[in-house]
Amino acid sequence: MGTYPKKSSAEWFIDQLNVENAKLLAFALVIGFIGYHGILHLRYGPDSCTWLLSSGRYKGDHEWQPYGCMLHKYSKTDARRCLRYLAFWGKYNSFAFIGDSRLEQLYEYFIGVLRTRLKLDSSYSTIDHHQPNYTYVDNKLKLSVTFIWSEDVSRTMVEQFRSWQYSDRPPSVIVASIGLNLVKIHNATEPILEEYKRNLTQLVQPIDSLSGRGTQVLWKLLEDVDQKTVKISNSDIDAYNRAAMEILQHSATKIWNSARLAGAPGAGPGLQHTAQILLNMFCNDHMNFNDGTCCAQPEPCTQLQLLTFALFLLCAVLACGRWLWKWSQGIKQRMEGYALVNAVHNETPSAMVAMAKLGMIMAYFYLCDRTNFFMKENKYYSEWSFWLPVGYVFALGLFFTDESRSSSHSRVLHREQTNEWKGWMQLVILVYQVTGASKVLPIYMMVRALVSSYLFLTGYGHFYYTWKTGDTGLVRYFRVIFRLNFLTVVLCLTMNRPYQFYSFIPLVSFWYTLMFAIFSLPPQLSPPHTLEPYQPVYTVIKTLGLLAMVTVLYMSEVFFQKIFLMRPWKALFVNSDDDIRQWWLDWKQDRYSMAYGIIFAAAYLLAQKYSLLDDNNHSNLFTPGIALTATLLAFIALGSYITFTFFCTNTFDCNEIHSYVTFLPIIGYIILRNVSGVLRTRHSSLFAWFGTITLELFASQSHIWLAADTHGVLVLVPGVPVFNLILTSYIFIFTAHEIHKLTGIILPYAVPDDWRLVLRNFAIFLAVLVPIGIHDGMF
């Protein structure tokens, strides 16, 4: 018997670096972060308003990011819409500012955000009281904003709080800040600080009473000053702030520390951010902006979500029961002495276990994006934040380049090459999403070309398969549709989002369905060994029919809406507001991309048939002269599209032109990637690996990597954005891979080989879907 050398510790460690162990580590990280954030909530509470008012940081040099939640940037229109909404429901919007010159500056800026057409509309007014106290009133918004001058916690200030306490209609929000004048006159001597604390103590009882009646009282801490221009010590300011926190922490007062961190009023963007923080605190829970989670309650769980999770729980219970029964049987066999030694269990993966695992993953999805358990932050775009990660992605992909000597890997757009293409495109799109680079028009258009490339590859791949196999059966169709839509349907049920929320999945599914319907009609394509002489003619006719159908729909938006707004499939094409405009925009931008892929595949297959090109070897596709000409044309095509993205002036015009010219960068890339035998037979295994889980990455990103319906970023480790992005990306990627694996396990059960069983399962799915559709008004 041969002996095997014992592995060294380094070799053993390398053996452990595999996907399954990486998933176990991701699972352990998730459990650890759940425990960590659970402790944070137990210690500091789950109220994101506390996070908003307590801390934050600057992203770059101009974007303020609150600690752990997302800040909506209120325009004048947004702010007035919020107040008008509250006024409609009978709420009187009353703000009171009481303090010194710093707070007066905030008052002036705050009413500046709200005030419009002051001289043209009599409903706006400024009521002067005994100076320097004054009030801004807007009768249409039922709004009153008052400023009361006070340089100390004097008897006047205490009496003002007590008058609010016994008022029939106290302010909705009171912002107070005192101490700057005391620092100027007295510094931070011990007797002065003790007197300051005693005076603050008199405010505790009125504040608690006001809080009980629904008034929010904020104590704004003093900001630091520039000691080069003002003879005030920041250490003295800190002493007064500590004294205020020491007394007021025992009351219902909310300590407003983030205003201090954002900067002094009148210095840079400090006033702007302070006013935005105040508006977010007051309005977010009423307006439900997707990019404003601070002070906003998460949406309630629906009955359908509860039922879906109950079914997942049932699968978990049944899977555990089955495992316990098998374990008990194994123990019984060992005790009776007839258990097989070294028995090998080659069991088919259980769909019940797969559903139980999927339910556990969906619970993590829900925890990340439908609750405030984990934190969220706003996206931040800069040139470096986008292009640097893109550079890292391509450098890493090139590092994992492999070469294959098999004949199948010499073909144009072979499987590994198309997976590589999908992989690097998906990674670039992810960087685009997490950095919010859509605001930059050239980048937006380049990413649109990537989406078009994916649809091009969909048309190419499915037509190539149909030409080679002649398979246009129902089993093939339902397997593709199941693979595309299984995760999306599960997410719609568990995350309470419409099908169109995952816009790319409906787009691919629709175009594949349309292509399948056209090419399954007789005369059908035949496999190569029975190739009919008129098969190219059939292909041309069917492709022209596809183009004609798309063009007719595009020429009349009214006709388009009549088709796609018909019941019961209307629910597949409208968003949560019952609006079809987003589907119209997505559809028309890439209306020819699938046809481009079909045309290229047909041209390529005919070129092979008539020996116009030979890619069954590792040499170049063409002679040196033709190859040089093709390469030059490819660079011109790519350069033309890039030039178009930079010179296009607005998004509407760019999108209108895009569908006609998107084939230029696609064909250009294919030529550059395949004309050389050296490049054609090499691929990045890293990109190809990502290419196999593209659909899962796209659908999952909205919930466990991004946040707040893709408007923000999930935060597991607050305060360290780069490290947080690395960890969330790691968990996100391997979760997507596990979902891909689970989908492959469930697929044979959902779509068997027998078409009759497929139709039976589809009928069962419709029977489940009909009650849901009736409840949601689909019929």
Short mmCIF file of C-alpha atoms in Angstrom, two decimals, residues 297-754:
data_model
loop_
_atom_site.label_atom_id
_atom_site.label_comp_id
_atom_site.label_asym_id
_atom_site.label_seq_id
_atom_site.Cartn_x
_atom_site.Cartn_y
_atom_site.Cartn_z
CA GLN A 297 -39.82 54.42 11.18
CA PRO A 298 -39.40 51.31 8.98
CA GLU A 299 -42.41 50.19 6.98
CA PRO A 300 -44.66 47.66 8.76
CA CYS A 301 -44.56 43.99 7.83
CA THR A 302 -47.46 42.91 5.61
CA GLN A 303 -49.56 39.76 5.94
CA LEU A 304 -48.03 38.39 2.74
CA GLN A 305 -44.53 38.82 4.17
CA LEU A 306 -45.56 37.07 7.38
CA LEU A 307 -47.10 34.21 5.41
CA THR A 308 -43.98 33.86 3.25
CA PHE A 309 -41.68 33.70 6.26
CA ALA A 310 -44.08 31.23 7.91
CA LEU A 311 -43.71 28.93 4.89
CA PHE A 312 -39.93 29.22 5.10
CA LEU A 313 -40.13 28.39 8.80
CA LEU A 314 -42.27 25.34 8.00
CA CYS A 315 -39.63 24.16 5.53
CA ALA A 316 -36.96 24.62 8.21
CA VAL A 317 -38.98 22.60 10.74
CA LEU A 318 -39.60 19.78 8.25
CA ALA A 319 -35.92 19.74 7.22
CA CYS A 320 -34.82 19.57 10.87
CA GLY A 321 -37.37 16.82 11.57
CA ARG A 322 -36.09 14.79 8.61
CA TRP A 323 -32.48 15.24 9.73
CA LEU A 324 -33.32 14.15 13.29
CA TRP A 325 -35.15 11.06 12.02
CA LYS A 326 -32.18 10.05 9.84
CA TRP A 327 -29.79 10.66 12.74
CA SER A 328 -31.88 8.48 15.07
CA GLN A 329 -31.99 5.74 12.44
CA GLY A 330 -28.21 5.85 12.14
CA ILE A 331 -27.83 5.55 15.93
CA LYS A 332 -30.26 2.63 15.92
CA GLN A 333 -28.26 0.81 13.22
CA ARG A 334 -25.01 1.26 15.14
CA MET A 335 -26.56 -0.04 18.32
CA GLU A 336 -27.86 -3.14 16.50
CA GLY A 337 -24.41 -3.73 15.01
CA TYR A 338 -25.14 -3.74 11.31
CA ALA A 339 -24.27 -0.19 10.27
CA LEU A 340 -22.01 -0.04 7.24
CA VAL A 341 -18.44 1.07 7.90
CA ASN A 342 -17.29 4.08 5.85
CA ALA A 343 -20.66 4.23 4.13
CA VAL A 344 -20.78 6.81 1.40
CA HIS A 345 -24.00 8.78 1.20
CA ASN A 346 -24.59 10.07 -2.30
CA GLU A 347 -27.93 11.68 -1.65
CA THR A 348 -29.63 14.11 -3.96
CA PRO A 349 -29.61 17.60 -2.39
CA SER A 350 -32.89 18.20 -0.60
CA ALA A 351 -35.15 20.98 -1.91
CA MET A 352 -36.62 21.29 1.60
CA VAL A 353 -33.20 21.99 3.09
CA ALA A 354 -32.49 24.45 0.28
CA MET A 355 -35.74 26.30 1.00
CA ALA A 356 -34.90 26.39 4.72
CA LYS A 357 -31.47 27.90 3.98
CA LEU A 358 -33.05 30.38 1.58
CA GLY A 359 -35.53 31.40 4.28
CA MET A 360 -32.66 32.08 6.67
CA ILE A 361 -30.95 34.22 4.02
CA MET A 362 -34.21 36.12 3.38
CA ALA A 363 -34.46 36.83 7.11
CA TYR A 364 -31.04 38.49 6.89
CA PHE A 365 -32.23 40.46 3.84
CA TYR A 366 -35.26 41.67 5.78
CA LEU A 367 -33.16 42.61 8.80
CA CYS A 368 -30.78 44.63 6.63
CA ASP A 369 -33.24 46.60 4.51
CA ARG A 370 -36.68 46.55 6.13
CA THR A 371 -35.68 47.42 9.68
CA ASN A 372 -33.46 49.97 11.41
CA PHE A 373 -31.47 47.21 13.10
CA PHE A 374 -28.42 47.80 10.91
CA MET A 375 -27.24 51.28 10.07
CA LYS A 376 -27.36 52.99 6.69
CA GLU A 377 -25.43 55.84 5.11
CA ASN A 378 -25.83 58.08 2.07
CA LYS A 379 -23.83 57.38 -1.07
CA TYR A 380 -20.92 59.64 -1.86
CA TYR A 381 -19.50 60.27 -5.31
CA SER A 382 -16.12 61.66 -6.24
CA GLU A 383 -13.82 60.95 -9.16
CA TRP A 384 -11.50 58.95 -6.91
CA SER A 385 -14.30 57.00 -5.21
CA PHE A 386 -15.43 55.65 -8.61
CA TRP A 387 -12.35 55.27 -10.78
CA LEU A 388 -10.01 53.93 -8.09
CA PRO A 389 -12.18 50.86 -7.27
CA VAL A 390 -12.72 50.27 -11.00
CA GLY A 391 -8.93 50.25 -11.44
CA TYR A 392 -8.56 47.80 -8.53
CA VAL A 393 -11.21 45.53 -10.04
CA PHE A 394 -9.45 45.25 -13.41
CA ALA A 395 -6.01 44.86 -11.84
CA LEU A 396 -7.30 41.99 -9.71
CA GLY A 397 -9.09 40.41 -12.67
CA LEU A 398 -5.96 40.47 -14.82
CA PHE A 399 -4.01 38.84 -11.98
CA PHE A 400 -6.26 35.75 -12.25
CA THR A 401 -5.81 35.24 -16.00
CA ASP A 402 -5.93 31.62 -17.22
CA GLU A 403 -5.08 30.05 -20.57
CA SER A 404 -6.87 27.07 -22.06
CA ARG A 405 -5.61 24.73 -24.78
CA SER A 406 -8.97 23.03 -25.47
CA SER A 407 -10.59 23.63 -28.85
CA SER A 408 -13.84 24.90 -27.32
CA HIS A 409 -11.98 27.79 -25.72
CA SER A 410 -10.74 29.02 -29.09
CA ARG A 411 -14.27 29.84 -30.30
CA VAL A 412 -15.39 33.46 -30.50
CA LEU A 413 -17.37 34.34 -27.35
CA HIS A 414 -16.90 30.93 -25.77
CA ARG A 415 -18.54 30.25 -22.39
CA GLU A 416 -15.65 31.40 -20.20
CA GLN A 417 -15.24 34.58 -22.25
CA THR A 418 -18.93 35.51 -22.02
CA ASN A 419 -18.92 34.77 -18.28
CA GLU A 420 -15.82 36.94 -17.95
CA TRP A 421 -17.58 39.73 -19.85
CA LYS A 422 -20.66 39.49 -17.63
CA GLY A 423 -18.46 39.35 -14.53
CA TRP A 424 -16.41 42.50 -15.07
CA MET A 425 -19.48 44.39 -16.28
CA GLN A 426 -21.35 43.44 -13.11
CA LEU A 427 -18.45 44.54 -10.91
CA VAL A 428 -18.25 47.91 -12.67
CA ILE A 429 -22.02 48.34 -12.28
CA LEU A 430 -21.71 47.56 -8.57
CA VAL A 431 -19.06 50.25 -8.14
CA TYR A 432 -21.31 52.58 -10.11
CA GLN A 433 -24.23 51.81 -7.80
CA VAL A 434 -22.40 52.10 -4.48
CA THR A 435 -20.76 55.43 -5.36
CA GLY A 436 -23.87 57.05 -6.85
CA ALA A 437 -22.03 57.84 -10.09
CA SER A 438 -25.29 58.07 -12.06
CA LYS A 439 -25.20 61.85 -11.57
CA VAL A 440 -22.27 62.00 -14.04
CA LEU A 441 -23.76 61.74 -17.54
CA PRO A 442 -20.77 60.16 -19.38
CA ILE A 443 -20.46 57.46 -16.69
CA TYR A 444 -24.22 56.91 -16.77
CA MET A 445 -24.16 56.38 -20.54
CA MET A 446 -21.16 54.03 -20.37
CA VAL A 447 -23.00 51.92 -17.79
CA ARG A 448 -26.06 51.96 -20.06
CA ALA A 449 -23.81 50.40 -22.71
CA LEU A 450 -22.88 47.65 -20.22
CA VAL A 451 -26.56 46.87 -19.60
CA SER A 452 -27.11 46.77 -23.35
CA SER A 453 -24.14 44.40 -23.64
CA TYR A 454 -25.80 41.98 -21.22
CA LEU A 455 -28.99 41.98 -23.31
CA PHE A 456 -26.83 41.53 -26.43
CA LEU A 457 -25.21 38.47 -24.85
CA THR A 458 -28.65 37.15 -23.87
CA GLY A 459 -29.81 37.34 -27.48
CA TYR A 460 -26.54 35.89 -28.75
CA GLY A 461 -26.41 33.00 -26.28
CA HIS A 462 -30.01 31.86 -26.59
CA PHE A 463 -30.04 32.12 -30.39
CA TYR A 464 -26.75 30.21 -30.60
CA TYR A 465 -28.20 27.46 -28.39
CA THR A 466 -31.42 27.30 -30.44
CA TRP A 467 -29.48 27.12 -33.72
CA LYS A 468 -27.23 24.35 -32.44
CA THR A 469 -29.92 22.23 -30.73
CA GLY A 470 -33.23 23.27 -32.26
CA ASP A 471 -34.68 23.17 -28.74
CA THR A 472 -37.67 25.50 -28.48
CA GLY A 473 -39.60 23.37 -25.99
CA LEU A 474 -41.46 24.48 -22.88
CA VAL A 475 -38.97 22.81 -20.53
CA ARG A 476 -36.12 24.92 -21.89
CA TYR A 477 -38.21 28.10 -21.69
CA PHE A 478 -39.38 27.55 -18.11
CA ARG A 479 -35.91 26.60 -16.91
CA VAL A 480 -34.48 29.86 -18.23
CA ILE A 481 -37.37 31.88 -16.80
CA PHE A 482 -37.09 30.10 -13.44
CA ARG A 483 -33.37 30.75 -13.26
CA LEU A 484 -33.93 34.42 -14.08
CA ASN A 485 -36.87 35.04 -11.77
CA PHE A 486 -36.80 32.68 -8.80
CA LEU A 487 -34.84 34.96 -6.50
CA THR A 488 -36.70 38.02 -7.75
CA VAL A 489 -40.11 36.52 -6.98
CA VAL A 490 -38.95 35.45 -3.52
CA LEU A 491 -37.65 38.98 -2.89
CA CYS A 492 -40.95 40.50 -4.04
CA LEU A 493 -42.77 38.36 -1.48
CA THR A 494 -40.37 38.84 1.42
CA MET A 495 -39.31 42.45 0.88
CA ASN A 496 -42.71 43.83 -0.22
CA ARG A 497 -41.44 45.30 -3.45
CA PRO A 498 -43.04 45.24 -6.93
CA TYR A 499 -41.55 43.15 -9.71
CA GLN A 500 -40.39 46.30 -11.54
CA PHE A 501 -38.22 47.28 -8.56
CA TYR A 502 -35.69 44.73 -9.89
CA SER A 503 -35.87 46.42 -13.28
CA PHE A 504 -33.12 44.52 -15.09
CA ILE A 505 -34.65 41.08 -14.35
CA PRO A 506 -38.05 41.94 -15.91
CA LEU A 507 -36.22 43.45 -18.88
CA VAL A 508 -34.19 40.30 -19.60
CA SER A 509 -37.21 38.05 -18.95
CA PHE A 510 -39.41 40.02 -21.33
CA TRP A 511 -36.91 40.02 -24.18
CA TYR A 512 -36.18 36.32 -23.76
CA THR A 513 -39.92 35.55 -23.75
CA LEU A 514 -40.46 37.59 -26.91
CA MET A 515 -37.52 35.91 -28.64
CA PHE A 516 -38.72 32.45 -27.56
CA ALA A 517 -42.25 33.14 -28.81
CA ILE A 518 -41.02 34.28 -32.24
CA PHE A 519 -38.51 31.47 -32.79
CA SER A 520 -40.81 28.74 -31.48
CA LEU A 521 -43.37 29.57 -34.16
CA PRO A 522 -43.14 27.43 -37.31
CA PRO A 523 -41.03 27.11 -39.30
CA GLN A 524 -38.69 26.34 -36.45
CA LEU A 525 -34.89 26.22 -36.55
CA SER A 526 -33.39 22.76 -36.96
CA PRO A 527 -30.21 21.39 -35.36
CA PRO A 528 -27.05 21.35 -37.55
CA HIS A 529 -27.27 17.70 -38.58
CA THR A 530 -30.69 18.34 -40.16
CA LEU A 531 -29.97 21.87 -41.29
CA GLU A 532 -32.58 23.03 -43.81
CA PRO A 533 -31.38 25.12 -46.75
CA TYR A 534 -33.95 27.83 -45.97
CA GLN A 535 -33.03 28.13 -42.30
CA PRO A 536 -31.09 31.42 -42.82
CA VAL A 537 -34.17 32.80 -44.59
CA TYR A 538 -36.38 31.81 -41.62
CA THR A 539 -33.94 33.53 -39.29
CA VAL A 540 -34.00 36.75 -41.32
CA ILE A 541 -37.81 36.79 -41.48
CA LYS A 542 -38.21 36.14 -37.76
CA THR A 543 -35.60 38.75 -36.84
CA LEU A 544 -37.26 41.33 -39.11
CA GLY A 545 -40.57 40.46 -37.44
CA LEU A 546 -39.00 41.09 -34.03
CA LEU A 547 -37.61 44.44 -35.16
CA ALA A 548 -40.94 45.43 -36.73
CA MET A 549 -42.86 44.56 -33.57
CA VAL A 550 -40.47 46.57 -31.40
CA THR A 551 -40.57 49.55 -33.76
CA VAL A 552 -44.40 49.61 -33.81
CA LEU A 553 -44.52 49.59 -30.01
CA TYR A 554 -41.92 52.37 -29.86
CA MET A 555 -43.69 54.60 -32.38
CA SER A 556 -46.82 54.88 -30.23
CA GLU A 557 -46.42 55.25 -26.47
CA VAL A 558 -50.23 55.15 -26.14
CA PHE A 559 -50.38 51.76 -27.89
CA PHE A 560 -47.45 50.60 -25.74
CA GLN A 561 -49.31 51.50 -22.57
CA LYS A 562 -52.49 49.81 -23.74
CA ILE A 563 -50.58 46.58 -24.29
CA PHE A 564 -48.62 46.57 -21.03
CA LEU A 565 -51.35 48.03 -18.82
CA MET A 566 -53.76 45.23 -19.63
CA ARG A 567 -54.78 43.06 -16.71
CA PRO A 568 -53.63 40.71 -15.28
CA TRP A 569 -50.02 41.29 -16.40
CA LYS A 570 -50.18 45.00 -15.63
CA ALA A 571 -48.67 44.28 -12.19
CA LEU A 572 -45.48 43.03 -13.87
CA PHE A 573 -44.77 46.38 -15.54
CA VAL A 574 -45.79 49.10 -13.07
CA ASN A 575 -43.97 50.31 -9.99
CA SER A 576 -45.35 50.73 -6.47
CA ASP A 577 -47.07 53.99 -7.58
CA ASP A 578 -48.90 52.15 -10.38
CA ASP A 579 -46.78 54.04 -12.89
CA ILE A 580 -45.45 52.47 -16.12
CA ARG A 581 -43.07 55.27 -17.12
CA GLN A 582 -39.96 53.54 -15.72
CA TRP A 583 -40.72 50.39 -17.70
CA TRP A 584 -41.23 52.52 -20.84
CA LEU A 585 -37.86 54.23 -20.35
CA ASP A 586 -35.96 51.00 -19.65
CA TRP A 587 -37.66 49.18 -22.52
CA LYS A 588 -37.04 51.79 -25.21
CA GLN A 589 -33.39 52.38 -24.22
CA ASP A 590 -32.51 48.77 -25.06
CA ARG A 591 -35.23 47.87 -27.54
CA TYR A 592 -32.77 46.69 -30.21
CA SER A 593 -30.02 45.18 -28.02
CA MET A 594 -31.45 41.65 -28.06
CA ALA A 595 -31.92 41.85 -31.85
CA TYR A 596 -28.31 42.98 -32.25
CA GLY A 597 -27.22 39.84 -30.39
CA ILE A 598 -29.37 37.61 -32.59
CA ILE A 599 -28.07 39.23 -35.78
CA PHE A 600 -24.45 38.89 -34.65
CA ALA A 601 -24.97 35.23 -33.68
CA ALA A 602 -26.61 34.45 -37.04
CA ALA A 603 -23.83 36.21 -38.96
CA TYR A 604 -21.16 34.39 -36.95
CA LEU A 605 -22.78 30.97 -37.46
CA LEU A 606 -23.19 31.55 -41.20
CA ALA A 607 -19.58 32.73 -41.43
CA GLN A 608 -18.54 29.47 -39.79
CA LYS A 609 -20.77 27.43 -42.08
CA TYR A 610 -19.37 28.98 -45.25
CA SER A 611 -15.76 28.96 -43.91
CA LEU A 612 -15.44 32.73 -43.88
CA LEU A 613 -13.63 32.44 -40.56
CA ASP A 614 -12.02 29.59 -38.66
CA ASP A 615 -11.84 29.81 -34.87
CA ASN A 616 -11.24 26.13 -34.16
CA ASN A 617 -7.60 26.82 -33.43
CA HIS A 618 -5.51 29.16 -31.31
CA SER A 619 -4.32 31.35 -34.16
CA ASN A 620 -5.56 34.79 -35.21
CA LEU A 621 -8.99 35.02 -36.84
CA PHE A 622 -7.81 36.91 -39.92
CA THR A 623 -4.74 37.60 -41.96
CA PRO A 624 -2.49 40.38 -40.60
CA GLY A 625 -3.88 43.02 -42.96
CA ILE A 626 -7.53 42.25 -42.24
CA ALA A 627 -6.80 41.89 -38.51
CA LEU A 628 -5.13 45.32 -38.42
CA THR A 629 -8.06 46.90 -40.25
CA ALA A 630 -10.60 45.24 -37.95
CA THR A 631 -8.67 46.37 -34.87
CA LEU A 632 -8.55 49.95 -36.15
CA LEU A 633 -12.30 49.94 -36.85
CA ALA A 634 -12.95 48.51 -33.40
CA PHE A 635 -11.01 51.35 -31.73
CA ILE A 636 -12.92 53.86 -33.87
CA ALA A 637 -16.24 52.32 -32.80
CA LEU A 638 -15.32 52.42 -29.11
CA GLY A 639 -13.92 55.93 -29.40
CA SER A 640 -17.02 57.14 -31.25
CA TYR A 641 -19.34 55.97 -28.47
CA ILE A 642 -17.13 57.43 -25.73
CA THR A 643 -16.99 60.73 -27.62
CA PHE A 644 -20.80 60.64 -27.91
CA THR A 645 -21.15 60.25 -24.13
CA PHE A 646 -18.99 63.31 -23.49
CA PHE A 647 -20.62 65.56 -26.08
CA CYS A 648 -24.22 64.56 -25.36
CA THR A 649 -25.80 67.43 -23.43
CA ASN A 650 -28.78 65.93 -21.61
CA THR A 651 -30.02 62.54 -20.46
CA PHE A 652 -33.14 62.48 -22.63
CA ASP A 653 -31.26 63.01 -25.90
CA CYS A 654 -28.55 60.55 -24.88
CA ASN A 655 -31.11 57.83 -24.18
CA GLU A 656 -32.90 58.45 -27.46
CA ILE A 657 -29.67 58.05 -29.49
CA HIS A 658 -28.27 55.22 -27.35
CA SER A 659 -30.45 52.43 -28.75
CA TYR A 660 -29.24 53.15 -32.31
CA VAL A 661 -25.52 53.30 -31.57
CA THR A 662 -25.07 50.88 -28.68
CA PHE A 663 -23.88 48.13 -31.06
CA LEU A 664 -20.72 50.16 -31.80
CA PRO A 665 -18.93 49.62 -28.44
CA ILE A 666 -20.26 46.04 -28.22
CA ILE A 667 -18.99 44.94 -31.64
CA GLY A 668 -15.79 46.91 -31.08
CA TYR A 669 -15.11 45.08 -27.81
CA ILE A 670 -15.83 41.67 -29.38
CA ILE A 671 -13.37 42.34 -32.21
CA LEU A 672 -10.61 43.53 -29.87
CA ARG A 673 -11.23 40.58 -27.53
CA ASN A 674 -11.24 37.88 -30.24
CA VAL A 675 -9.19 38.92 -33.27
CA SER A 676 -5.98 37.79 -31.60
CA GLY A 677 -5.63 34.11 -30.80
CA VAL A 678 -3.60 34.92 -27.69
CA LEU A 679 -6.38 37.09 -26.22
CA ARG A 680 -9.21 34.84 -27.41
CA THR A 681 -7.89 31.77 -25.64
CA ARG A 682 -7.20 33.50 -22.34
CA HIS A 683 -9.74 34.64 -19.80
CA SER A 684 -9.91 35.95 -16.26
CA SER A 685 -11.14 33.15 -14.01
CA LEU A 686 -12.07 35.71 -11.35
CA PHE A 687 -14.34 37.65 -13.69
CA ALA A 688 -15.75 34.39 -15.10
CA TRP A 689 -16.61 33.27 -11.54
CA PHE A 690 -18.49 36.50 -10.92
CA GLY A 691 -20.18 36.10 -14.30
CA THR A 692 -21.90 32.90 -13.14
CA ILE A 693 -23.66 34.73 -10.28
CA THR A 694 -24.54 37.96 -12.10
CA LEU A 695 -28.29 37.65 -11.60
CA GLU A 696 -27.96 36.95 -7.89
CA LEU A 697 -25.58 39.87 -7.45
CA PHE A 698 -27.93 42.23 -9.26
CA ALA A 699 -31.05 41.25 -7.31
CA SER A 700 -29.31 41.00 -3.92
CA GLN A 701 -27.40 44.27 -4.04
CA SER A 702 -30.50 46.34 -3.22
CA HIS A 703 -30.94 44.76 0.21
CA ILE A 704 -27.70 43.45 1.74
CA TRP A 705 -25.08 45.72 0.19
CA LEU A 706 -26.91 48.89 -0.69
CA ALA A 707 -29.80 50.06 1.48
CA ALA A 708 -33.03 52.04 1.45
CA ASP A 709 -34.07 50.79 -2.01
CA THR A 710 -30.55 51.35 -3.44
CA HIS A 711 -30.42 55.00 -2.31
CA GLY A 712 -27.92 54.32 0.48
CA VAL A 713 -25.21 51.95 1.67
CA LEU A 714 -25.51 49.29 4.36
CA VAL A 715 -23.33 49.93 7.41
CA LEU A 716 -22.19 47.04 9.59
CA VAL A 717 -19.08 48.78 10.98
CA PRO A 718 -19.83 52.49 11.57
CA GLY A 719 -17.15 55.13 11.27
CA VAL A 720 -14.77 53.24 8.96
CA PRO A 721 -16.38 53.34 5.47
CA VAL A 722 -13.65 51.53 3.53
CA PHE A 723 -13.41 48.63 5.99
CA ASN A 724 -17.21 48.50 6.17
CA LEU A 725 -17.44 48.28 2.37
CA ILE A 726 -14.94 45.41 2.31
CA LEU A 727 -16.90 43.41 4.91
CA THR A 728 -20.35 44.06 3.43
CA SER A 729 -19.00 43.19 -0.03
CA TYR A 730 -17.56 39.93 1.25
CA ILE A 731 -20.86 38.89 2.85
CA PHE A 732 -22.84 40.07 -0.16
CA ILE A 733 -20.77 38.14 -2.72
CA PHE A 734 -20.82 34.81 -0.92
CA THR A 735 -24.49 35.15 -0.03
CA ALA A 736 -25.21 35.63 -3.74
CA HIS A 737 -23.13 32.53 -4.54
CA GLU A 738 -25.06 30.47 -1.98
CA ILE A 739 -28.38 31.66 -3.45
CA HIS A 740 -27.09 30.63 -6.89
CA LYS A 741 -26.32 27.18 -5.53
CA LEU A 742 -29.71 26.85 -3.81
CA THR A 743 -31.50 27.92 -7.00
CA GLY A 744 -29.70 25.13 -8.87
CA ILE A 745 -30.89 22.60 -6.25
CA ILE A 746 -34.52 23.74 -6.43
CA LEU A 747 -34.61 24.06 -10.25
CA PRO A 748 -35.10 20.33 -11.12
CA TYR A 749 -37.98 20.09 -8.63
CA ALA A 750 -39.69 23.20 -9.96
CA VAL A 751 -39.04 22.50 -13.66
CA PRO A 752 -38.77 18.71 -14.27
CA ASP A 753 -37.77 17.15 -17.57
CA ASP A 754 -41.36 16.20 -18.45
#
